[in-house]
Short mmCIF file of C-alpha atoms in Angstrom, two decimals:
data_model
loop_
_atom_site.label_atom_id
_atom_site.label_comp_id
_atom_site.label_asym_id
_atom_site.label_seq_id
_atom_site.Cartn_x
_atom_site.Cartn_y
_atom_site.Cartn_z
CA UNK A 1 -16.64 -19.24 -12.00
CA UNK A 2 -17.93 -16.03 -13.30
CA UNK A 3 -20.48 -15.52 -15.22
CA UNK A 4 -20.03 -15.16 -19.19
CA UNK A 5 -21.57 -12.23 -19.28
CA UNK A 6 -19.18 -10.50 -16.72
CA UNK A 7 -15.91 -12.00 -17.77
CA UNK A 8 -14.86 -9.07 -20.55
CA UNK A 9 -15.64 -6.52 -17.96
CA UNK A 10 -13.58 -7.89 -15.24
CA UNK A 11 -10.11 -8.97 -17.78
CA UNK A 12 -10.61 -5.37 -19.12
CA UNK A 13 -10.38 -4.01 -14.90
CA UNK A 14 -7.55 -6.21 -14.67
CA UNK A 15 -5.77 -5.00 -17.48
CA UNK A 16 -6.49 -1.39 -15.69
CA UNK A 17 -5.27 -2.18 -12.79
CA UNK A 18 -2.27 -3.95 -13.89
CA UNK A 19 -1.35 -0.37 -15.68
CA UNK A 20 -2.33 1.63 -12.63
CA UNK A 21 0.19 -0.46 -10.51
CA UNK A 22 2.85 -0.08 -13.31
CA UNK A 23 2.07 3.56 -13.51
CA UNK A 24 2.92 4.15 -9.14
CA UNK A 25 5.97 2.03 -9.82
CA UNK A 26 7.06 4.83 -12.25
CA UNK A 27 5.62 7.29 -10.57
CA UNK A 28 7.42 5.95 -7.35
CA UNK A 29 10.82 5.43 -9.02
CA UNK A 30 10.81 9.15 -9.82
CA UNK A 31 9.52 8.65 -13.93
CA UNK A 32 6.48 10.87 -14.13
CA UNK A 33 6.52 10.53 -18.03
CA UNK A 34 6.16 6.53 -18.43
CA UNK A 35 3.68 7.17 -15.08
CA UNK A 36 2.08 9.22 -17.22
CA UNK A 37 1.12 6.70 -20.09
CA UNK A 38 0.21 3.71 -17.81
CA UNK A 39 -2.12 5.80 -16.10
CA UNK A 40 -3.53 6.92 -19.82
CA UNK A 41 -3.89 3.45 -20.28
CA UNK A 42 -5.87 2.39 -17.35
CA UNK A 43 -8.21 5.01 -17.82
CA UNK A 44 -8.83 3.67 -21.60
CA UNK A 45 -9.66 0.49 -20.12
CA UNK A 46 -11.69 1.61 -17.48
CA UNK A 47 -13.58 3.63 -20.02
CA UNK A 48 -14.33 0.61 -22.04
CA UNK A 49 -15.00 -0.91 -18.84
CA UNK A 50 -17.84 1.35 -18.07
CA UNK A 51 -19.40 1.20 -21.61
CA UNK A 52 -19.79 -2.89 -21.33
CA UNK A 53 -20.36 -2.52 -17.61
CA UNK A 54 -23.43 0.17 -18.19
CA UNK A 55 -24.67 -2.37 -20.64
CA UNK A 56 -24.20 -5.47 -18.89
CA UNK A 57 -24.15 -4.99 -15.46
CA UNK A 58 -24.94 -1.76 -14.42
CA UNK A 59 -24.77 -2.29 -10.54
CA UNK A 60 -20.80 -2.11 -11.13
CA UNK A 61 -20.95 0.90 -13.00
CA UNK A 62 -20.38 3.20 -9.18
CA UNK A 63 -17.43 0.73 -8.73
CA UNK A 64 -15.85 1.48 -12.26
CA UNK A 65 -16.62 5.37 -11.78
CA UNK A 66 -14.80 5.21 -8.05
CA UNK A 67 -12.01 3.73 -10.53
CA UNK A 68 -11.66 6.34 -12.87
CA UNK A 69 -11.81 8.96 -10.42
CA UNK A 70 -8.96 7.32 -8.37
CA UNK A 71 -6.34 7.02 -12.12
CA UNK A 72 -7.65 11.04 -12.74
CA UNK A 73 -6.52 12.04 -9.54
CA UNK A 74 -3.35 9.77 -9.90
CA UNK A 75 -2.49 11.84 -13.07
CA UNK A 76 -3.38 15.34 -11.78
CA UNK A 77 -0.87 14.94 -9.13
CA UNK A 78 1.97 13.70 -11.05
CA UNK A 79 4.24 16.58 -9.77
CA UNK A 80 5.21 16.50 -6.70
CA UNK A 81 6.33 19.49 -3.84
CA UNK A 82 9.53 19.28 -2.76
CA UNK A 83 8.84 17.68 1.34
CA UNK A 84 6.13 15.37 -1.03
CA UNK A 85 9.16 14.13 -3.20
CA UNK A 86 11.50 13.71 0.31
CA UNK A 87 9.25 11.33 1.77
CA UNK A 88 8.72 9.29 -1.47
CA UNK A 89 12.76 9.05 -1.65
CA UNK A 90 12.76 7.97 2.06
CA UNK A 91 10.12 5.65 1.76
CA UNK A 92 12.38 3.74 -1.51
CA UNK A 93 15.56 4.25 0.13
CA UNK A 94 14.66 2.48 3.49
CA UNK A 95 12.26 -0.47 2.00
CA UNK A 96 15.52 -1.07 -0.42
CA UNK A 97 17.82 -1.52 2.42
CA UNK A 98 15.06 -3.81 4.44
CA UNK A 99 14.74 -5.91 1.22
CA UNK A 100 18.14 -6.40 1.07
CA UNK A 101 18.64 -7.07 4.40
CA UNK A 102 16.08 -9.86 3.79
CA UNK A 103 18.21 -11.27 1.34
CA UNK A 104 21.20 -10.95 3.89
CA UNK A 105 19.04 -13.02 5.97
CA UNK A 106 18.36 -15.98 4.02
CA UNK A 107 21.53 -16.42 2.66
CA UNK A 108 22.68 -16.59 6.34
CA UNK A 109 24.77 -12.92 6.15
CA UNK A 110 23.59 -11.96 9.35
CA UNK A 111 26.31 -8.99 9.89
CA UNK A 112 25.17 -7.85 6.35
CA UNK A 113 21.53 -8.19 7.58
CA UNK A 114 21.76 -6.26 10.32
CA UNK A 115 23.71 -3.07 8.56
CA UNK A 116 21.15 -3.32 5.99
CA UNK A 117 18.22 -3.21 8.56
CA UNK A 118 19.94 -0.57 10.59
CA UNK A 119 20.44 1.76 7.31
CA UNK A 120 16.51 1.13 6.77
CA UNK A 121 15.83 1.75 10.25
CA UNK A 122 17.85 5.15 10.16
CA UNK A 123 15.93 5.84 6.85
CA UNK A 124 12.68 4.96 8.36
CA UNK A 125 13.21 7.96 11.48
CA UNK A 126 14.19 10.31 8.83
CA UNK A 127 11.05 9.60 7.16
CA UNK A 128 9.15 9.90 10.67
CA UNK A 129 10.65 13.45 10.75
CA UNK A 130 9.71 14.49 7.49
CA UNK A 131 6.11 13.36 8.05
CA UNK A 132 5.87 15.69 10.64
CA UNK A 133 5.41 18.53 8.15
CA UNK A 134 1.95 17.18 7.34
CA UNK A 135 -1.29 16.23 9.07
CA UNK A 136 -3.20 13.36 8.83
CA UNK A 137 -6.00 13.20 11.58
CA UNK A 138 -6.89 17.48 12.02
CA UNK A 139 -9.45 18.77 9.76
CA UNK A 140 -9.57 22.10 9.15
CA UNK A 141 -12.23 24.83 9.02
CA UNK A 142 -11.26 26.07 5.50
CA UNK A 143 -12.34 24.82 2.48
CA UNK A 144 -9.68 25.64 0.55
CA UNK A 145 -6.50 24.67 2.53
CA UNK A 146 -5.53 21.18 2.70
CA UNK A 147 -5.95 19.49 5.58
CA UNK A 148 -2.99 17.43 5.17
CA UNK A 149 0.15 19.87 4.04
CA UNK A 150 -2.08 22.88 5.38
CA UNK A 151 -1.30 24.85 1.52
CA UNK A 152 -3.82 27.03 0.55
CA UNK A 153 -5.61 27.01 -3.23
CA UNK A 154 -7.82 28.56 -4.97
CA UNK A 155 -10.54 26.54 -4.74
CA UNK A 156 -12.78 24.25 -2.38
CA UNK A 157 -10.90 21.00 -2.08
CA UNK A 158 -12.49 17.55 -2.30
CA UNK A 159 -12.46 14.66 0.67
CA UNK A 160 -10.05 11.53 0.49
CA UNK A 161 -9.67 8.95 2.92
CA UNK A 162 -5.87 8.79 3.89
CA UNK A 163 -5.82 7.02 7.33
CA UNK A 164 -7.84 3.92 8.54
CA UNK A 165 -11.69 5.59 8.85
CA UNK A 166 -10.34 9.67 8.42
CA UNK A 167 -11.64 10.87 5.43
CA UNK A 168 -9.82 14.91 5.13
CA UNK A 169 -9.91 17.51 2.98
CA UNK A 170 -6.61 17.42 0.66
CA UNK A 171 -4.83 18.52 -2.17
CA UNK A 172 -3.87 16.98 -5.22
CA UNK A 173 -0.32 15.82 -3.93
CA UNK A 174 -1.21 14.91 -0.75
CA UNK A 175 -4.12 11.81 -2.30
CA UNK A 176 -0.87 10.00 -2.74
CA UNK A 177 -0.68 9.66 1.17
CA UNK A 178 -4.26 8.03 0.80
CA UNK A 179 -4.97 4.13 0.31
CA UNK A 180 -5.68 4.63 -3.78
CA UNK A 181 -1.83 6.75 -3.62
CA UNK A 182 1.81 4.94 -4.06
CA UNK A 183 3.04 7.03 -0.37
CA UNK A 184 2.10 5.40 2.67
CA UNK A 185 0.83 7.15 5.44
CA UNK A 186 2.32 7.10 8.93
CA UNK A 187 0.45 4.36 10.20
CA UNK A 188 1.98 2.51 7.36
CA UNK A 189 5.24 3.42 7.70
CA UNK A 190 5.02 2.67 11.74
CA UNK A 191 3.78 -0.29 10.91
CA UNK A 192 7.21 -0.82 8.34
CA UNK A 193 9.55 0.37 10.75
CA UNK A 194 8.57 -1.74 13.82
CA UNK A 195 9.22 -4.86 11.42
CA UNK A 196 12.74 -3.42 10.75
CA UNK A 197 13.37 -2.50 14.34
CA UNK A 198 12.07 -6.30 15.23
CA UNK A 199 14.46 -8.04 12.95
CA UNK A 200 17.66 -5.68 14.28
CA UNK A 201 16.60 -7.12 17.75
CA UNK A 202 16.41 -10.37 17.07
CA UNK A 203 19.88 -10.53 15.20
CA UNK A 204 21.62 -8.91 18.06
CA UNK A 205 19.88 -11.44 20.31
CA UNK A 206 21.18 -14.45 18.01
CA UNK A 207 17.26 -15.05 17.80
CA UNK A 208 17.11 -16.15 13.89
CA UNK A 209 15.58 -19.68 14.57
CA UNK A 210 11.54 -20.38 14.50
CA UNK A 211 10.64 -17.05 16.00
CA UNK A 212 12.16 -14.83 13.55
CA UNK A 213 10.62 -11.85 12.61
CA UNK A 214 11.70 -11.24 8.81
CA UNK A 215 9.32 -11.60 5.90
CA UNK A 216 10.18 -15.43 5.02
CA UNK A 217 11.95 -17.96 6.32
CA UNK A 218 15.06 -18.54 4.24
CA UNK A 219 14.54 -21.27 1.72
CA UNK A 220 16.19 -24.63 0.85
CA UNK A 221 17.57 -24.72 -2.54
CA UNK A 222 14.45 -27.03 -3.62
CA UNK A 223 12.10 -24.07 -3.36
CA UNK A 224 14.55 -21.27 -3.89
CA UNK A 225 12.29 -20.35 -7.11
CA UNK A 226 9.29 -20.23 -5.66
CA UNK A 227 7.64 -16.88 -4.23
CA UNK A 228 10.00 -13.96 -4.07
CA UNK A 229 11.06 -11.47 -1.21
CA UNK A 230 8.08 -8.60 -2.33
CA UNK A 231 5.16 -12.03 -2.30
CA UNK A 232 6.28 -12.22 1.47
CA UNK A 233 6.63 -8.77 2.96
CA UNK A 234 3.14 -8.86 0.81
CA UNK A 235 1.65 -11.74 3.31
CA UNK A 236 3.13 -9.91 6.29
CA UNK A 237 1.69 -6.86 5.83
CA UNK A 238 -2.04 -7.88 5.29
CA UNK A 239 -1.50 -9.81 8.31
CA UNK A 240 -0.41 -6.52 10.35
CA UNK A 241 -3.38 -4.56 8.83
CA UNK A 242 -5.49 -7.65 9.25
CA UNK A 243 -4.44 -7.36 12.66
CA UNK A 244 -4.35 -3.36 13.42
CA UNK A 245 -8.16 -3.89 11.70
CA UNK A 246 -9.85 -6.57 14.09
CA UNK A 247 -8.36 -4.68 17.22
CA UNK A 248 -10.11 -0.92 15.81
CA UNK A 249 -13.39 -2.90 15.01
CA UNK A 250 -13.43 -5.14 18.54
CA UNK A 251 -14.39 -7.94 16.42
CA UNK A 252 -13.50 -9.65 13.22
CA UNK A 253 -14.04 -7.48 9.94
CA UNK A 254 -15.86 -8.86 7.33
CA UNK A 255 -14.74 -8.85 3.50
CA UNK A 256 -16.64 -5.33 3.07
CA UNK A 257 -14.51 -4.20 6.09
CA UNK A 258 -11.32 -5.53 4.34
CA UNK A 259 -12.24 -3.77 1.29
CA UNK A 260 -12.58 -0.49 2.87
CA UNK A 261 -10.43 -0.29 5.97
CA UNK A 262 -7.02 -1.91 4.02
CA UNK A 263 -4.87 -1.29 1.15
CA UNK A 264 -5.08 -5.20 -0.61
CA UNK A 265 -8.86 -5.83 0.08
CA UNK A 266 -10.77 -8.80 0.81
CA UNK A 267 -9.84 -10.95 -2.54
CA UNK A 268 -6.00 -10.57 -1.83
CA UNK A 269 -7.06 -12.50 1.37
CA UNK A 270 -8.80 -15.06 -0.14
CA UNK A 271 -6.28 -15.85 -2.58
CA UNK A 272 -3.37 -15.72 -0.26
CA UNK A 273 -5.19 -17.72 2.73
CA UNK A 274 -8.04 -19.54 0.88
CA UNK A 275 -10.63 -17.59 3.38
CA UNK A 276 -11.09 -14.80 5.72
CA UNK A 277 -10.98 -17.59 8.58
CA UNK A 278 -7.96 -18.98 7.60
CA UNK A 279 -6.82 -15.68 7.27
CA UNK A 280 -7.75 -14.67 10.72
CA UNK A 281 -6.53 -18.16 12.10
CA UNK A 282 -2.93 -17.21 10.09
CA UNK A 283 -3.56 -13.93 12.34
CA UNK A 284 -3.84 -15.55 15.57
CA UNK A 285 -7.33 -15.13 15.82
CA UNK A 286 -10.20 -17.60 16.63
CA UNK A 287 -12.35 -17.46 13.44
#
């Protein structure tokens, strides 16, 4: 339980963070304006945040400034370029067919499944193409070009990290490739299309029994309200990055590792597994 000091401070961070999630829905979905005011809103809170945190607990005050940094950028790069916009589009289109392909799945429409997965798969290599305009792992020696879409500006740029331990040199538009942005990066997206790619093979194999690959088994009509299709591809992808993170590191992360080195963080896997053992253990990993 947290303390009673604490507790306004962290319901005000949620209500934040609730907005800034609403706001990269918008901002995803193509509506910069209503992006626009949840991102107003989660800096409001954070801003009251800070003013009880600097009062009550001033060792979180870095952690609410990293915060308010992260929403600033969000709404300084509102407006996208045009190969920004493409990928964003690709990136909808092809997780819209793979979610309905899901729902193919468990209602047993396995030729619908498998057109569905095969129009996010074809989505999913388009996207790979476009990404090819931009950089993610070369810095480069000027200050003022990003390091990312290579676009020159007029002034030095700041560092964001974008891919697992690569912090670069980037524009506005290109932080929304980063871990704080609504874009994933390619290592994302790879990670997305093998999972697509997967679930086409096992269809065409007639493999749709235990060792399925999809984001949930389907579910009996019991417990047909209970979780929903995004609460699963959720759970699979903190497994992958779970996964991709223990075989960088050699060994298994900690929860400061998980909160730097993934995009959910090291409370999303203690309330979806209970621990970070029984996380690794749902992993396949000897905790």
């Amino acid at each position: 339980m947290l303390p009673l000091s604490t507790r306004p401070i962290d319901e005000i961070v949620d209500r934040a963070e609730n907005a800034i999630d609403a706001g990269d829905k918008a901002h995803f979905e193509g509506d910069s304006n209503l992006a626009g005011q949840q991102y107003e809103a989660a800096v409001d809170a954070l801003a009251e945040a800070k003013t009880l945190t600097t009062e009550l607990a001033p060792d979180r005050v870095a952690e609410i400034d990293r915060q308010l940094r992260s929403v600033r950028v969000r709404q300084q790069s509102l407006e996208l370029s045009g190969p920004h916009q493409t990928v964003r589009d690709l990136v909808a289109a092809a997780r819209e067919h793979a979610a309905a392909g899901d729902r193919a799945f468990h209602d047993s429409e396995y030729e619908v499944a498998l057109k569905e997965y095969e129009s996010a798969r074809d989505r999913y290599e388009s996207l790979a193409d476009s990404l090819h305009e931009f950089s993610f792992d070369e810095c480069t020696t000027d200050p003022m070009v990003c390091d990312v879409c290579r676009q020159r500006f007029d002034a030095a740029l700041d560092f964001w990290r974008i891919n697992l331990g690569v912090s670069l040199q980037v524009c506005l538009a290109c932080t929304r490739f980063g871990s704080d942005g609504n874009i994933p990066n390619p290592r994302a997206v790879a990670t997305e299309q093998r999972a697509v790619v997967e679930n086409i093979e096992s269809i065409r194999d007639g493999n749709v029994g235990l060792d399925w690959t999809s984001d949930a088994p389907p579910q009996s009509d019991e417990s047909e309200d209970v979780g929903t299709t995004g609460d699963s591809r959720d759970t699979r992808q903190i497994l992958m990055q779970l996964v991709g993170l223990y075989q960088q590191l050699g060994e298994p992360p900690t929860a400061a590792d998980l909160d730097e080195h993934t995009d959910f963080g090291y409370l999303a896997y203690r309330d979806e597994f209970g621990s970070l053992s029984e996380a690794l253990q749902a992993a396949g990993f000897e905790s």
